[in-house]
Phi, psi and omega in degrees: 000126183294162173231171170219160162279130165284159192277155203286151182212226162256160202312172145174217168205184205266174215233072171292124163237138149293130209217117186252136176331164174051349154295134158293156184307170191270167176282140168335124156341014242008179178257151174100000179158150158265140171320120180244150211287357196234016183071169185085193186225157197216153223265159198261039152209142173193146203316157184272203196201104170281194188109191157231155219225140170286306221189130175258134157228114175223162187072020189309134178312292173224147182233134188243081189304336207063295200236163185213343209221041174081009195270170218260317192200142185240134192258176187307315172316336190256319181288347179297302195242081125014078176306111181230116174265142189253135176037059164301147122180190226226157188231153172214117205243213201302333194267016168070016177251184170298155186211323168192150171228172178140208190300138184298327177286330195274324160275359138302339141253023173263327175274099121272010191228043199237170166213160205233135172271335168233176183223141150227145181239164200224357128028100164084007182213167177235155178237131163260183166263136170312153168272159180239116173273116169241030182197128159207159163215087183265340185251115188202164170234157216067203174203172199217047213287342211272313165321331200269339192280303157302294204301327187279048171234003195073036189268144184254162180304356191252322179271353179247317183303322182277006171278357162101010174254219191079212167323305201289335144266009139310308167308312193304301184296339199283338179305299179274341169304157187259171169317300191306306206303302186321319192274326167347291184295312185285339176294275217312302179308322171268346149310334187287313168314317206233040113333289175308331164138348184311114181260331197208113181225130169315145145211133186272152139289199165142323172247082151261269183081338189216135194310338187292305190278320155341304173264338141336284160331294244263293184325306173315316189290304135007267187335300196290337156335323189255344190253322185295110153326024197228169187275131171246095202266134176273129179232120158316139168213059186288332167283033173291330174185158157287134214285163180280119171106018188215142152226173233275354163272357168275313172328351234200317239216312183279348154295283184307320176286345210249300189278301187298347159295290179313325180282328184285309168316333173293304180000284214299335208276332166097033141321295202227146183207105185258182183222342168212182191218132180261122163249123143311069156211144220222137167299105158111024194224255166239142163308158184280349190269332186286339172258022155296323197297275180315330201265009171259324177308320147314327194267324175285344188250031167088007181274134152281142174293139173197101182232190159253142167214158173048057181268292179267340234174117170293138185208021181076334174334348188264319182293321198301329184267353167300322193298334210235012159080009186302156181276323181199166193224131166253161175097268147043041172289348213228021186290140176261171190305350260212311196274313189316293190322322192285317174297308198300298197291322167318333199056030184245146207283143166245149201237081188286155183232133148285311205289332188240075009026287178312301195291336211244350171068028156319173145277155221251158189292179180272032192322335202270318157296316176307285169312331165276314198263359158119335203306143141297117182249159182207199192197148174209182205272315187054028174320125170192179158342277184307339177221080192303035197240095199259012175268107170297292229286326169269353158272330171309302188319301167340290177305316159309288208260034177230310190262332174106013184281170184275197182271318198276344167288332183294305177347287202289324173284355162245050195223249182303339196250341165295323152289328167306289198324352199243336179070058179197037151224052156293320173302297180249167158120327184203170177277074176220169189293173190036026169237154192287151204267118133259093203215136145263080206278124187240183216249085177182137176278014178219136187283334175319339185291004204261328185267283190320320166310101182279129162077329198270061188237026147287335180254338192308327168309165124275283156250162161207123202244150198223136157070002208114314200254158182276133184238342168222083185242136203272137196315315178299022212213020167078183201278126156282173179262138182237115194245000000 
């Protein structure tokens, strides 16, 4: 394969600005150093930078860091004003991280003695940060299409989980599925994810209920971990509902004694390797004391806490994961101001589903108090049976005209503030050097379309680069340069 050198142009260095639609370019850098996207100041001349490199995007329309200076989570104030670049681009190199972003001329002569195994020119177009799915339950067998039908006849989610449907026939087929059949569905469901722009997606175990299948689950996620392009964070949820023929304090005595002893040992053997740990808990499901009981038990064998609370029923969940140090809490239509106020100071992320809000006619979480009042809001898919949905780009839509959020906070809850919640955005989440190049290219001169397009990001996507490499490219969108 030829490789190719960008063509040569003048010295510098790349330039981080805030740059708002419709604004003109910002004015020239002071003399004596330029703004650099990762903060501090860098000498305004320097050697160029040889080698060999995966991937080059150059000439972006709009290049959209999200974050410029490192941050860990962006609060509403910091989601107002957007680091956004004009005639960008961006280097990525063997090692699949960022190696430099800035002005298209100006990284154009810091590579000039570089070589690329690809080129894209992005010309007319913006580059994002992959999106981050942070809340999913991709691996299950059946479907649950027969439900959707019962609910728009008015049947509620509580009464169809205790007529034995829900969850609980989800296990019964997620039971009898073999391993292979499980993993079939979950490769296909996360190409679809990350069709959609998904880079980095949550995925639970959960329709088990029993250690066997549990790990079952567990395992898949595993596989794909080692087969898939896309970034994976794994979560126990064996505390997804109670098993039939159990009540929720055995349910609760057989996790901590039985399963979470067996997840650490795989743990440790490097068999299985999760990241968080889920409780359900809900009136008539698990009690605030039984999912205390599980989310420290979890929490002692090295598990981030990440659970559901205050879905259905107020139930304190927002105060109890502040107490207990959780990285995020989902959900949280029914949080009381008491939890909002606990989460902001905890720093721990609430993680909104719009789409079951939406499917279950819920009232919609408070996102508009959750921001104000200080919260990390982040956003997930909350794919499962009950919420057929793998689209970030129709949940950012959601979120906007349903919860009330801007374009630019729905951006930052599915990037940076989606990877905190996940505790991977040292990693993920923005466009910045040292961070893994996981990116998108949409077909539009504006990044808003990414949101303002309801449903339409099959043709609007372009690319989707997970690590450096293009893992999607839509058929519709020309020829790439290939060197």
């Amino acid at each position: 394969m030829a490789e190719r050198r960008p063509s040569p142009g003048r010295i510098g260095v790349g330039i981080g600005v805030n740059v708002r639609p419709g604004l003109p370019p910002p004015s020239p850098a002071p003399a004596g150093g330029d703004f650099e996207p990762n903060g501090g100041r860098v000498p305004p001349r320097f050697t160029a930078m040889a080698g060999r490199h995966r991937l080059l995007l150059e000439n972006a329309q709009q290049l959209v860091l999200v974050c410029g200076r490192g941050e860990e989570y962006l609060l509403r104030d910091g989601a107002a004003g957007l680091p956004v670049l004009r005639d960008a681009s961006v280097v990525v190199g063997l090692d699949g991280r960022i190696k430099a972003v800035g002005q298209a001329d100006v990284i154009r002569d810091q590579f000039s003695g570089a070589t690329f195994e690809k080129v894209i020119d992005c010309s007319g177009k913006c580059v994002l940060p992959g999106l981050v799915d942070a809340h999913t339950h991709p691996v299950w067998a059946g479907d649950r299409v027969h439900e959707f039908a019962m609910k728009l006849a008015g049947a509620s989610y509580m009464e169809i989980h205790q007529a034995g449907g829900g969850i609980h026939f989800t296990v019964e087929h997620t039971r009898k599925a073999t391993e292979e059949e499980l993993f079939n569905t979950f490769q296909h469901r996360l190409e679809r994810m990350r069709r959609a722009g998904s880079t980095l997606v949550e995925c639970k175990s959960g329709y088990g209920l029993n250690l066997e299948t549990e790990l079952k689950m567990l395992r898949v996620i595993e596989r794909a971990k080692q087969s898939v392009d896309i970034g994976i964070s794994s979560t126990y949820c064996g505390a997804h509902s109670v098993p039939k023929g159990k009540t929720a304090t055995e349910a609760t005595d057989d996790i901590i004694n039985n399963h979470l002893p067996k997840l650490k040992e795989l743990q440790l053997s490097g068999e299985i390797h999760v990241n968080n740990i889920d409780v359900f808990c809900e009136k008539g499901v698990f009690d605030l004391e039984s999912t205390r009981r599980i989310l420290q038990a979890g929490k002692d064998i090295g598990l981030q806490i990440n659970f559901h609370g205050d879905e259905l029923h107020p139930m304190k969940s927002a105060e109890l994961g502040a107490e207990l140090g959780a990285r995020a809490i989902s959900h949280l239509e029914e949080v009381s101001d008491e939890g909002i106020t606990a989460m902001a100071r905890a720093k721990c992320a609430a993680v909104l589903l719009p789409t079951t809000a939406y499917m279950l006619r819920l009232k919609q979480p408070q996102a508009r108090k959750m921001l104000e009042e200080g919260v990390i809001v982040a956003l997930g898919s909350d794919f499962n049976p009950n919420a057929y949905c793998f689209s970030m780009p129709m949940v950012m839509h959601l979120a906007c005209v349903n919860m009330k959020m801007s374009m630019n906070e729905a951006l930052v809850a599915a990037t940076i503030n989606a990877a905190y919640a996940l505790g991977k955005s040292d990693t993920h989440g923005s466009i910045e050097a040292g961070k893994q190049g996981d990116l998108i290219i949409i077909n539009s001169s504006r990044w808003e379309h990414l949101i303002y397009q309801f449903g339409g990001h099959e043709a609007l996507i372009n690319y989707v680069i997970v690590k450096g490499k293009v893992v999607y490219q839509n058929e519709m969108c020309g020829t790439m340069s290939s060197y």
